[in-house]
Short mmCIF file of C-alpha atoms and ligand atoms in Angstrom, two decimals:
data_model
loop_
_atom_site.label_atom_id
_atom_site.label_comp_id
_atom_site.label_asym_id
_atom_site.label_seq_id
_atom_site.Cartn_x
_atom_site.Cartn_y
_atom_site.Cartn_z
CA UNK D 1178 122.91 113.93 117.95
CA UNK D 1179 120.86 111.51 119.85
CA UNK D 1180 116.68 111.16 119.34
CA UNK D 1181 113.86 110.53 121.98
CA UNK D 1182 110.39 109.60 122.13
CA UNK D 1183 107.51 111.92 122.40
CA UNK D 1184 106.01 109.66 124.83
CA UNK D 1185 109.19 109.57 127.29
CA UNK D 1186 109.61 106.58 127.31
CA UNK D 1187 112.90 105.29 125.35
CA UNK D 1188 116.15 105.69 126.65
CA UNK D 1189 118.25 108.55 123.49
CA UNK D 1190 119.22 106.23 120.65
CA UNK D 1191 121.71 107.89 117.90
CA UNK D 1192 120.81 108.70 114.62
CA UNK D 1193 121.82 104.99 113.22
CA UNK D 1194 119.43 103.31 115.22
CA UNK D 1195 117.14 105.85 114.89
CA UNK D 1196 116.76 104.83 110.56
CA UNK D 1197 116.37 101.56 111.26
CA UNK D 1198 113.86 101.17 114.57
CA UNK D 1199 111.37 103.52 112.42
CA UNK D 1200 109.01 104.18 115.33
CA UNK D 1201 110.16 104.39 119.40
CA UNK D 1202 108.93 101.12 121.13
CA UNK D 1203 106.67 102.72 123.57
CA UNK D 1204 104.69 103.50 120.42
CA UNK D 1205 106.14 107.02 120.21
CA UNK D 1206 107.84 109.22 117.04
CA UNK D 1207 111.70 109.76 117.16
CA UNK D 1208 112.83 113.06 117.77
CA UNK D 1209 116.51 115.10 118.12
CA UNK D 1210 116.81 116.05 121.20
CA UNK D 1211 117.35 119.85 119.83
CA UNK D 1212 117.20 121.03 116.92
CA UNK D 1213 120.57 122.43 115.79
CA UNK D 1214 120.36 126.60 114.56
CA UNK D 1215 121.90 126.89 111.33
CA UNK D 1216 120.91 130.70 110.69
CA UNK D 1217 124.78 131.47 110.86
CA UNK D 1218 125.44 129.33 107.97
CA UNK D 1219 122.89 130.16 105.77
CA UNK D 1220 125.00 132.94 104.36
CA UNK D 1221 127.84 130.63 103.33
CA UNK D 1222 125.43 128.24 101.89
CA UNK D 1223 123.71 130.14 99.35
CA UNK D 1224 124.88 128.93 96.02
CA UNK D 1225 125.49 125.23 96.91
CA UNK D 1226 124.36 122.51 94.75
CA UNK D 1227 121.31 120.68 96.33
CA UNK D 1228 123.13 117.33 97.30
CA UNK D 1229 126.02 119.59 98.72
CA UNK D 1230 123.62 121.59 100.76
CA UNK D 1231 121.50 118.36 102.00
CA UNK D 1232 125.27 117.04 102.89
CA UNK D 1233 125.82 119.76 105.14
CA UNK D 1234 121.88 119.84 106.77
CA UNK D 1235 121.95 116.20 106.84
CA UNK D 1236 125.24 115.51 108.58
CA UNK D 1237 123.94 117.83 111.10
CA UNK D 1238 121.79 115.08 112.45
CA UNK D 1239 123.56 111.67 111.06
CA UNK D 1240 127.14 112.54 112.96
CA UNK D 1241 127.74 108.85 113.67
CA UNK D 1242 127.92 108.60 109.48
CA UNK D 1243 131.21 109.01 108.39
CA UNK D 1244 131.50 111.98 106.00
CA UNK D 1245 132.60 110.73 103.16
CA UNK D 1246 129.85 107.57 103.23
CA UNK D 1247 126.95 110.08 103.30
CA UNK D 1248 128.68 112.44 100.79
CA UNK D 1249 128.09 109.19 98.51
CA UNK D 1250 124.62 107.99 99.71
CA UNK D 1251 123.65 111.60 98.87
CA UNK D 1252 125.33 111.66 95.60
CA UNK D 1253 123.96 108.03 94.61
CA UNK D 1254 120.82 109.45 95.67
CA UNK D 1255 120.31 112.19 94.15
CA UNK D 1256 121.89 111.17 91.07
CA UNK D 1257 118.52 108.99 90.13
CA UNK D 1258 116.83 112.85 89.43
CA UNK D 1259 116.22 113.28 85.85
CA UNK D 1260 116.96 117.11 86.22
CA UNK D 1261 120.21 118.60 86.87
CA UNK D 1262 118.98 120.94 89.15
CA UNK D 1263 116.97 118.03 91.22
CA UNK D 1264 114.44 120.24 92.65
CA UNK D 1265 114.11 122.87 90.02
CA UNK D 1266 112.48 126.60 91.27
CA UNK D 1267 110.12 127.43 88.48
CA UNK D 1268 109.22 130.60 88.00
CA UNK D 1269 106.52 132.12 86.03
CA UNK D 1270 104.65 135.40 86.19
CA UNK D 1271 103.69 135.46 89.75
CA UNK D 1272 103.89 132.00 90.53
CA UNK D 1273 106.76 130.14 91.95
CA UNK D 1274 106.63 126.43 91.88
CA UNK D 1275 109.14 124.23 93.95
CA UNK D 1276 109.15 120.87 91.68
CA UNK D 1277 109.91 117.99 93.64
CA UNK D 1278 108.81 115.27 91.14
CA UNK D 1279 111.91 114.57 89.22
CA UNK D 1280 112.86 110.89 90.99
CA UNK D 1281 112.42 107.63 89.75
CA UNK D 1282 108.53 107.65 90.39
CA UNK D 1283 107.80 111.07 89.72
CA UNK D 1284 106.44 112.29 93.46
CA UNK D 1285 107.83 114.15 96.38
CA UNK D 1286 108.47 111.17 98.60
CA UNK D 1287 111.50 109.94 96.28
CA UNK D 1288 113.48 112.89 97.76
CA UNK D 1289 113.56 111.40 100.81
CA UNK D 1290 112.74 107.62 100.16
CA UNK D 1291 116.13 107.22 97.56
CA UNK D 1292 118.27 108.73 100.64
CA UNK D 1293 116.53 106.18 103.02
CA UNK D 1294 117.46 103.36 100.86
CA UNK D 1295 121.25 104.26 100.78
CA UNK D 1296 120.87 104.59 104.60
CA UNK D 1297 119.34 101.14 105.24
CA UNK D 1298 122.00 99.31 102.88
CA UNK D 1299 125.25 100.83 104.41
CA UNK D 1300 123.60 100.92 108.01
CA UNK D 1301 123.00 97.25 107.88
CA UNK D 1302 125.98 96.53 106.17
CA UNK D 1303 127.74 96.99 108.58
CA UNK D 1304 126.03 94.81 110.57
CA UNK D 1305 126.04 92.38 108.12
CA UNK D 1306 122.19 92.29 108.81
CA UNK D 1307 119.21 91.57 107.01
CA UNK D 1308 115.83 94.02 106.83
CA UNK D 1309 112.22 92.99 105.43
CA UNK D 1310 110.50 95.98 104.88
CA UNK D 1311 106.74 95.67 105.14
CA UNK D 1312 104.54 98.65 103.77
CA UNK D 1313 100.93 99.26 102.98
CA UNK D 1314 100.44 101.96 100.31
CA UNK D 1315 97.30 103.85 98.18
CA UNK D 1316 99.80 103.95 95.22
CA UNK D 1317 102.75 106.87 95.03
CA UNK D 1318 104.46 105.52 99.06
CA UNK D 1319 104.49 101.99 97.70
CA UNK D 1320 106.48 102.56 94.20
CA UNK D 1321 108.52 105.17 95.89
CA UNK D 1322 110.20 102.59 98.45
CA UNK D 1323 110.51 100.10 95.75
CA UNK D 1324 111.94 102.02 93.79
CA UNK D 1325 114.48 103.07 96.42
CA UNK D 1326 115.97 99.76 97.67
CA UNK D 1327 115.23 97.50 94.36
CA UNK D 1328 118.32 95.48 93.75
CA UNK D 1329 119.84 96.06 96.84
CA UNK D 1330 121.67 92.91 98.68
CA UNK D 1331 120.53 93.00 101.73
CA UNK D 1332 117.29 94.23 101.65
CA UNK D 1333 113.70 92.94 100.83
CA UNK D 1334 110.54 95.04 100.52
CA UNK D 1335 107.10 93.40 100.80
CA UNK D 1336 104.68 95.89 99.92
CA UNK D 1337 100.67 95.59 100.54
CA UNK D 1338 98.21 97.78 97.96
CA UNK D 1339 94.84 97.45 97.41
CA UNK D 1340 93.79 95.16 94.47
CA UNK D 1341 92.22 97.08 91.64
CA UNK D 1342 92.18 100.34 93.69
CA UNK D 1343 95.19 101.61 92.74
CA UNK D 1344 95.44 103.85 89.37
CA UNK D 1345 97.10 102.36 86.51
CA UNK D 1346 100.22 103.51 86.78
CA UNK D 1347 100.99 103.36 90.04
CA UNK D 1348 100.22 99.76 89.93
CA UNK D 1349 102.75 99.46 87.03
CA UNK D 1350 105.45 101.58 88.91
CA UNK D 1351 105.50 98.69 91.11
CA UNK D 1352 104.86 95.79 89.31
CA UNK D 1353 107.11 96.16 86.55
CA UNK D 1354 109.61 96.16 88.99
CA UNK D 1355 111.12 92.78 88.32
CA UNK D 1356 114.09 92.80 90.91
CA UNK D 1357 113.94 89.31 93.37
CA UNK D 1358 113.83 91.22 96.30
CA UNK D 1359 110.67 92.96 95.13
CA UNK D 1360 107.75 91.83 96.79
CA UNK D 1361 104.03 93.35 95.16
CA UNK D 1362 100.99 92.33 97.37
CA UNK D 1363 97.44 93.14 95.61
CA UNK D 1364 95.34 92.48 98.49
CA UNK D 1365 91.95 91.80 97.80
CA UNK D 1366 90.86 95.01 99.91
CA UNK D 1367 90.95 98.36 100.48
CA UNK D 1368 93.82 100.46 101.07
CA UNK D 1369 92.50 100.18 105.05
CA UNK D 1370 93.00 96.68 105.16
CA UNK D 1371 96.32 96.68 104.01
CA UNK D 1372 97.19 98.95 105.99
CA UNK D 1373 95.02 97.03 109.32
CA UNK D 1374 97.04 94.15 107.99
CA UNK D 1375 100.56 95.75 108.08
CA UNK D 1376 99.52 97.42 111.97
CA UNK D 1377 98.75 93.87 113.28
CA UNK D 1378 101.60 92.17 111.60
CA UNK D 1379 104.06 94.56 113.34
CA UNK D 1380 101.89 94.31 116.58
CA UNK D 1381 103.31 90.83 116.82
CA UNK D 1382 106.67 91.29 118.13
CA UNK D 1383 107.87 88.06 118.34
CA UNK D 1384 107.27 87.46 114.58
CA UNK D 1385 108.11 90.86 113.98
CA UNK D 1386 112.01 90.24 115.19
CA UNK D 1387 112.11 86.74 113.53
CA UNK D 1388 111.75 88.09 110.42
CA UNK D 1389 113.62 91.64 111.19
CA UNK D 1390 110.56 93.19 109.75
CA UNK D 1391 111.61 97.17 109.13
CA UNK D 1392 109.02 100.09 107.87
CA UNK D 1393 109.41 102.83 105.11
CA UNK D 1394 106.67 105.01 106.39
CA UNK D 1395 106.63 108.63 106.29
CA UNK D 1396 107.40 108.63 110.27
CA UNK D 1397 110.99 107.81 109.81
CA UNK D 1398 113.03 110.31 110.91
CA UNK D 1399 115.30 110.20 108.16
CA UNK D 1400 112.60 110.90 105.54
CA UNK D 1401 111.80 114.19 107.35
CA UNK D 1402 115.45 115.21 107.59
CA UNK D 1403 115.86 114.75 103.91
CA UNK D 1404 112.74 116.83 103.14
CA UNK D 1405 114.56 119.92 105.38
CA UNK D 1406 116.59 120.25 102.55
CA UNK D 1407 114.44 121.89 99.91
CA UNK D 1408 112.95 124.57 102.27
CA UNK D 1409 116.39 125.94 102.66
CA UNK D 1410 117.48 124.79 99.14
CA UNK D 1411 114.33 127.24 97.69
CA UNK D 1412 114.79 129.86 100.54
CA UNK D 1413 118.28 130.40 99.43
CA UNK D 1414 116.71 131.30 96.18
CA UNK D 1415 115.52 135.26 97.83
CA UNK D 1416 116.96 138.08 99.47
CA UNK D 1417 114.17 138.52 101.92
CA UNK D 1418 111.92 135.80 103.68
CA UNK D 1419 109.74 133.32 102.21
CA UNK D 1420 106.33 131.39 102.71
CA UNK D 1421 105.63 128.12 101.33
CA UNK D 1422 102.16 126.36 100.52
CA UNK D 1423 102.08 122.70 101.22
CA UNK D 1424 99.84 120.35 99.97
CA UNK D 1425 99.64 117.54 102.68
CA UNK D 1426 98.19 114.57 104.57
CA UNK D 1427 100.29 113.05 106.68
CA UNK D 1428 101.76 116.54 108.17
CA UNK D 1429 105.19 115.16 107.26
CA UNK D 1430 105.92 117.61 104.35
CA UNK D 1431 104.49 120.62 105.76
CA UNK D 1432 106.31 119.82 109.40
CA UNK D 1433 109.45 119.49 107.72
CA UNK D 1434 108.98 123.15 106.64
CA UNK D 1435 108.20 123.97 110.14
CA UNK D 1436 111.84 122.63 111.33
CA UNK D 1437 113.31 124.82 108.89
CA UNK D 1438 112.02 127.63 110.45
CA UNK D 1439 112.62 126.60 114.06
CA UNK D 1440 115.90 125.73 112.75
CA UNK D 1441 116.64 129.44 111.85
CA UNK D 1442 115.33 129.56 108.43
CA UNK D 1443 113.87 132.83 107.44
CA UNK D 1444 110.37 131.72 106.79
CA UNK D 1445 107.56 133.96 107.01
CA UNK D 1446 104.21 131.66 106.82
CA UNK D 1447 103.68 128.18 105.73
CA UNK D 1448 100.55 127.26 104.26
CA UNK D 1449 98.81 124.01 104.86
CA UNK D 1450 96.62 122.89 102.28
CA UNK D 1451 94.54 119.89 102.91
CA UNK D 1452 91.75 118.19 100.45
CA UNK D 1453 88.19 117.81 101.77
CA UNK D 1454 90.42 115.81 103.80
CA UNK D 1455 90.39 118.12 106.33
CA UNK D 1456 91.24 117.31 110.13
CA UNK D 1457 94.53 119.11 109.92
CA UNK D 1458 92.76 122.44 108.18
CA UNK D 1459 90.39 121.96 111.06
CA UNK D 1460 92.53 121.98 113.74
CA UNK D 1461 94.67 125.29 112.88
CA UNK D 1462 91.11 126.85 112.78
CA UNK D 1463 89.59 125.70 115.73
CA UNK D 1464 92.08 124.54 117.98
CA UNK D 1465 89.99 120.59 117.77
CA UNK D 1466 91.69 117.44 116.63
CA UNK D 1467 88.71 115.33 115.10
CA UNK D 1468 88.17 112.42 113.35
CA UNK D 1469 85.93 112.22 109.76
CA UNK D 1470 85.63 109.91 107.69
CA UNK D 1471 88.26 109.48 104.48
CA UNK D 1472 86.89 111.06 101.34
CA UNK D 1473 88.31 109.76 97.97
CA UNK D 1474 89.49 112.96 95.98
CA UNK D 1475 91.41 113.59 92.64
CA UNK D 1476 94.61 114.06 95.07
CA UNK D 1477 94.51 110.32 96.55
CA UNK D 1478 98.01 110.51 98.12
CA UNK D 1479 96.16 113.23 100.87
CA UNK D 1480 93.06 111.28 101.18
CA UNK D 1481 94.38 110.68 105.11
CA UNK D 1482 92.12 111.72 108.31
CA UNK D 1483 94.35 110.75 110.77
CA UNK D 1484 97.88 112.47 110.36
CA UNK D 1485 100.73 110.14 111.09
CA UNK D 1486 103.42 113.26 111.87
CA UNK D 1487 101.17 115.13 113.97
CA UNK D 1488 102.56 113.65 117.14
CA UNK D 1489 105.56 115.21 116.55
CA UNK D 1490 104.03 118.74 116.41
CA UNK D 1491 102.19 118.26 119.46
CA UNK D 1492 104.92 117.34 121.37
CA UNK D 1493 106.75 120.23 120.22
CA UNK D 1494 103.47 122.09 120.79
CA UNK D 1495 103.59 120.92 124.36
CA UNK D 1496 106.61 122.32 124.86
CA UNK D 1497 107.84 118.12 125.36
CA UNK D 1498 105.45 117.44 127.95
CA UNK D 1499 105.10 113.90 126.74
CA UNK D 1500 102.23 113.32 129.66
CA UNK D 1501 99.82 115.75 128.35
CA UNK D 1502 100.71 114.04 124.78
CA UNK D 1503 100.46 110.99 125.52
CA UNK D 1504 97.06 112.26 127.50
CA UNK D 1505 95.47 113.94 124.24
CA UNK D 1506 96.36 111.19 121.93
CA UNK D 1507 94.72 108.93 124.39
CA UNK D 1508 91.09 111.08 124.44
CA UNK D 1509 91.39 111.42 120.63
CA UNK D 1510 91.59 107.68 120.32
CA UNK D 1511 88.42 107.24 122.70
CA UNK D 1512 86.21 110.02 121.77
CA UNK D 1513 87.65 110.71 118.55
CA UNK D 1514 88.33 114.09 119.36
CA UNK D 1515 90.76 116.00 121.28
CA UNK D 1516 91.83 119.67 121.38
CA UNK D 1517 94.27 122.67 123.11
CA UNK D 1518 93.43 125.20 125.52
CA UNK D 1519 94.22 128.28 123.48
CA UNK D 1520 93.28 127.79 119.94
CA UNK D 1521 95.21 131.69 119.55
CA UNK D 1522 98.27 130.16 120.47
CA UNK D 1523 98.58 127.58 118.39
CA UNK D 1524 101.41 127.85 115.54
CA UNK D 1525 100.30 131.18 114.05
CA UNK D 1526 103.15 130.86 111.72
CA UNK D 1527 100.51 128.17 109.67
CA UNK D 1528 97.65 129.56 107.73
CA UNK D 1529 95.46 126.23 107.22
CA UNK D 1530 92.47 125.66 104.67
CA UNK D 1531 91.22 122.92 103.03
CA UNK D 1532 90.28 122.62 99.13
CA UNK D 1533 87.47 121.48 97.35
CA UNK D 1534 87.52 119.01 94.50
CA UNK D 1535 86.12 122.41 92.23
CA UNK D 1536 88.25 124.64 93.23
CA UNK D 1537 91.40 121.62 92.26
CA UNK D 1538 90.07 121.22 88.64
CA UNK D 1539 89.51 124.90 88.36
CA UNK D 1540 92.94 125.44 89.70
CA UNK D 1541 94.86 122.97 87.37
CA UNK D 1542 92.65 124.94 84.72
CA UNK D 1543 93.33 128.46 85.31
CA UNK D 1544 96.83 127.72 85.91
CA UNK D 1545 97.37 126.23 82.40
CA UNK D 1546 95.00 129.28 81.23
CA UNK D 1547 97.06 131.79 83.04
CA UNK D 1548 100.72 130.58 82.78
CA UNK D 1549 100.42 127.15 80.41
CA UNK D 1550 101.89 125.41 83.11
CA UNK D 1551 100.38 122.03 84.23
CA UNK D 1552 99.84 121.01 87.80
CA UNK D 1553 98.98 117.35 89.30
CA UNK D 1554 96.02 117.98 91.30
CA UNK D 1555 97.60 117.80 94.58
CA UNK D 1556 99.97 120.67 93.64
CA UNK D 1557 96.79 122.21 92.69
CA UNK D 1558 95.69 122.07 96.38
CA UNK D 1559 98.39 124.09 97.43
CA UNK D 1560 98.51 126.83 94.71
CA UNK D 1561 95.01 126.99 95.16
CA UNK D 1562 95.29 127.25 99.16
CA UNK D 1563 97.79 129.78 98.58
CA UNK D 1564 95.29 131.99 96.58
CA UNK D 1565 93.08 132.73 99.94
CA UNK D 1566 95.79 134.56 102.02
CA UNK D 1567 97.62 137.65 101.37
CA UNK D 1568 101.26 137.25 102.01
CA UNK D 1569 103.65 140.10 102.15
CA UNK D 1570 105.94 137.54 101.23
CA UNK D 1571 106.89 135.67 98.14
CA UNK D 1572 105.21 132.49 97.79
CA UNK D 1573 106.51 129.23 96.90
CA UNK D 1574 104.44 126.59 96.20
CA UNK D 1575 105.48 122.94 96.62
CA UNK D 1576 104.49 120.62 93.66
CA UNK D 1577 104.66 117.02 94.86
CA UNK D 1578 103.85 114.61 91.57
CA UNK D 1579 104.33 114.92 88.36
CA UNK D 1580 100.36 115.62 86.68
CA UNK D 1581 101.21 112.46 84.11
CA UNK D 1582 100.58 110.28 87.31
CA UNK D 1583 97.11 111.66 87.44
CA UNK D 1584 96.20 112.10 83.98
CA UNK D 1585 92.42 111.68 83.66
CA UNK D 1586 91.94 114.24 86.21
CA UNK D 1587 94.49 116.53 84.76
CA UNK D 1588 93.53 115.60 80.77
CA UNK D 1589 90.10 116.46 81.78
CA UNK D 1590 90.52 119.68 83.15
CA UNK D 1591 92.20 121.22 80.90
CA UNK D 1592 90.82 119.15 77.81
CA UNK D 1593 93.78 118.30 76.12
CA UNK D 1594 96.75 115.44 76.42
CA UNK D 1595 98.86 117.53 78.47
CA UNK D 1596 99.47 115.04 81.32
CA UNK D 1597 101.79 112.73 79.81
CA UNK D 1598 105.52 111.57 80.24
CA UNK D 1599 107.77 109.17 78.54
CA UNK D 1600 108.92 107.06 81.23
CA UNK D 1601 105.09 106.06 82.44
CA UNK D 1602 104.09 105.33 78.55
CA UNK D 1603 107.20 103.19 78.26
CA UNK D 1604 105.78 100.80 81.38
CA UNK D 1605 102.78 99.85 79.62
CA UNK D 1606 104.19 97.62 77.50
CA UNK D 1607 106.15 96.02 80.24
CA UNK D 1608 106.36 92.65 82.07
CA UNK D 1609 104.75 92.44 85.70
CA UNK D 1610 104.69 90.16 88.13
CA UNK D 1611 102.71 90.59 91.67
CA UNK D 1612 100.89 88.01 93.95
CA UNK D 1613 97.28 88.75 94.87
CA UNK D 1614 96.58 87.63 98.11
CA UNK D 1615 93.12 87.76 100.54
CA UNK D 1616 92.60 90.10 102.79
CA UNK D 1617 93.78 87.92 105.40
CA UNK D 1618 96.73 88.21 108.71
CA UNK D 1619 97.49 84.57 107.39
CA UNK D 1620 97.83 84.71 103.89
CA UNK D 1621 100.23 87.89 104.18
CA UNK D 1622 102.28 85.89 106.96
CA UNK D 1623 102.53 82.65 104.81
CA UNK D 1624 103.73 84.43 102.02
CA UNK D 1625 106.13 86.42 104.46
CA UNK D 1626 107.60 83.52 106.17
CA UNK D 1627 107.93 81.72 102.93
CA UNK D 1628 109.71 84.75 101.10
CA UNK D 1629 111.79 86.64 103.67
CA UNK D 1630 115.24 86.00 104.08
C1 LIG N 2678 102.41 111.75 100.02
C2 LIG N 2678 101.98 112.85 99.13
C3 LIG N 2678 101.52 114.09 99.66
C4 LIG N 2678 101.33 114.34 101.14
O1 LIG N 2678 102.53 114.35 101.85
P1 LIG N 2678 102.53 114.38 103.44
O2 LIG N 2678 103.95 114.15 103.83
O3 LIG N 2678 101.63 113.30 103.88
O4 LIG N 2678 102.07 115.69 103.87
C5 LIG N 2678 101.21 115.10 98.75
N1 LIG N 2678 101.32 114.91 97.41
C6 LIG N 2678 101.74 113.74 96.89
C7 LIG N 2678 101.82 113.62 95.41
C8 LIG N 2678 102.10 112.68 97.72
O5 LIG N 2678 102.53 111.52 97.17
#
């Protein structure tokens, strides 16, 4: 399988290089050059445990890694789930909740992120390489990475997060992380300037490749590859079709669902929740890509107005025409607004809406009320986006954290000390170590070029 840009302009690089480059260098998002129909094997797959099936979806895209090396990457993986079933199907009276929170830091992106991590080790391995990794995070990205390549030889993670902004645990899910090649960054900031910071860093190339600077972000390739795996893994789970809600910022989630489909997976609609957040929701409606401003809401890991997988949709959406891409991301980043000819046409296969901050609380409320089951408020985003459409199909909705890493909000709305869980209570009372550092290209390169190896 070998992956392209969607702006053209990158000659097909295998799946390899694909993990480690991150991002095309015209500026572009990796993609397969097809996407592979599995609709004949679904049959025989039914029944498989979930790192078996995510061996045989993921070697459908890594063939240049041996078998028997990702068999183990998945197992080692995987194996870091404190459930047995690693993405359990819950299912109460009406409800059916896909819970993806059982990793090391309790949120969805440690499916993916604990895969990437045994994917960067034995890739550069064999290359007897080095990688820095340089991230900026609001708090669940940041701990996730950490937690997947902590201790590993030849790796180092450097990761930027805004200085007092982040909530209390998330902070300690990274700084009690007290492996060497664990790098915390408070920057005296907001979660903007880290992430301004990590842009221009990369920008210079020259530094850049000195200090083989790699990135964990949710536009790797690998990460939405990984994430393929529960959409089939829960689909498997029914006789007839299925829809899914999605609670979602960046649009990687919820487009890894849509590759499912495309990839012959019999799913009937996918619903995209957003917060107040709401370009995405906006653009489904209305056919208009447009910029707002970032509102901070009780489900901080969607608080995102400019989707960082979306380019991959359109793309897809423009039937590959990277030109008229390339040509729409340019007017969105002058005007701040761009938008498609036929709003009709676009994917009617997603029903989009966004959720208020209300409707979240009274969600996480009525939920416990209804079923005593207790979601994080950005699983409440999706159950509660699911409520507005009638489906003729059963409904699975995606829980991404674990409502302990959000416990005020959670605590509050249903006004007891439900939201709680061993594991964060236990990091209180740990050592930390981190480095606060100004807001400042300089100071992050100093401590870079004195710390990378
Ligand atoms: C990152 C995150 C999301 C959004 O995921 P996207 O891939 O950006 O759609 C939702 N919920 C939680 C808890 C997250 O950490």
């Amino acid at each position: 399988m070998r992956y392209i840009s969607t702006r053209g302009g990158m000659d097909p690089v295998r799946f390899r290089e694909a993990v480690i480059i991150g991002q095309a260098p015209d500026g572009g998002l990796l993609l397969p050059e097809f996407l592979p129909d599995v609709s004949s094997d679904l049959e025989g797959w039914r029944g498989l445990a979930f790192e078996d099936l995510a061996f045989e979806v993921v070697r459908l895209f890594a063939d240049d890694i041996d078998d028997a090396v990702l068999k183990k990457i998945l197992k080692d993986a995987f194996e870091t789930f404190a459930c047995e079933d690693r993405v359990p199907l819950v299912q109460l009276d009406g409800l059916n909740v896909l819970e993806l929170f059982h990793g090391p830091t309790l949120a969805f992106k440690d499916v993916a992120l604990q895969v990437l991590g045994g994917l960067f080790e034995h890739i550069l391995g064999g290359q007897t390489g080095r990688l820095n990794i340089l991230g900026a995070t609001s708090g669940d990205t940041g701990s996730a990475a950490i937690a997947a390549v902590r201790g590993r030889p030849n790796i180092d993670i450097f990761v930027l997060f805004p200085e007092g902004r982040t909530s209390l645990m998330q902070e300690l899910q990274m700084t009690t992380v007290l492996d060497d090649n664990v790098h915390c960054l408070g920057i005296d900031g907001t979660f903007d300037d880290c992430q301004e910071l990590m842009k221009s860093i990369f920008n210079d190339l020259a530094f850049k490749e000195k200090y083989r600077l790699g990135a964990v972000n949710s536009v790797n390739w690998a990460r939405v590859v990984v994430q393929v795996v529960y959409y089939i893994y829960a689909a498997l789970k029914f006789k007839e079709p299925v829809s899914f809600s999605v609670p979602t910022g960046n649009f990687g989630n919820v487009f890894a669902g849509y590759l499912a489909r495309s990839m012959g997976v019999p799913i009937d609609r996918l619903v995209l929740a957003t917060n107040k957040n709401d370009i995405l929701a906006r653009f489904f409606e209305t056919g208009i890509y447009a910029r707002g401003t970032v509102q901070h809401t009780l489900s901080p890991s969607m608080d995102i107005q400019v989707a960082s997988n979306f380019e991959r949709f359109l793309y897809l959406y423009f039937n590959g025409d990277s030109e008229r891409l390339v040509e729409f991301l340019e007017t969105f980043h002058e005007r701040g607004s761009a938008n498609v000819d036929h709003v009709d046409s676009v994917e009617p296969l997603f029903l989009a809406t966004s959720v208020g901050e209300e409707e979240t609380v009274e969600t996480i409320k009525s939920t416990y009320a209804a079923h005593g089951y207790v979601l994080d408020p950005h699983s409440a985003v999706g159950v509660a986006a699911a409520s507005r459409f009638k489906l003729t199909s059963p409904l699975i909705s995606l829980a991404t954290a674990h409502p302990a890493k959000f416990p005020d909000a959670v605590n509050e709305a249903i006004g007891q000390e439900v939201a709680t869980h061993a594991e964060l209570e236990r990091l209180v009372s740990q050592a930390t170590r981190k480095t606060v550092l100004a807001a400042d290209e300089h100071a992050v390169k100093n401590y870079l070029t004195e710390n990378a190896r």
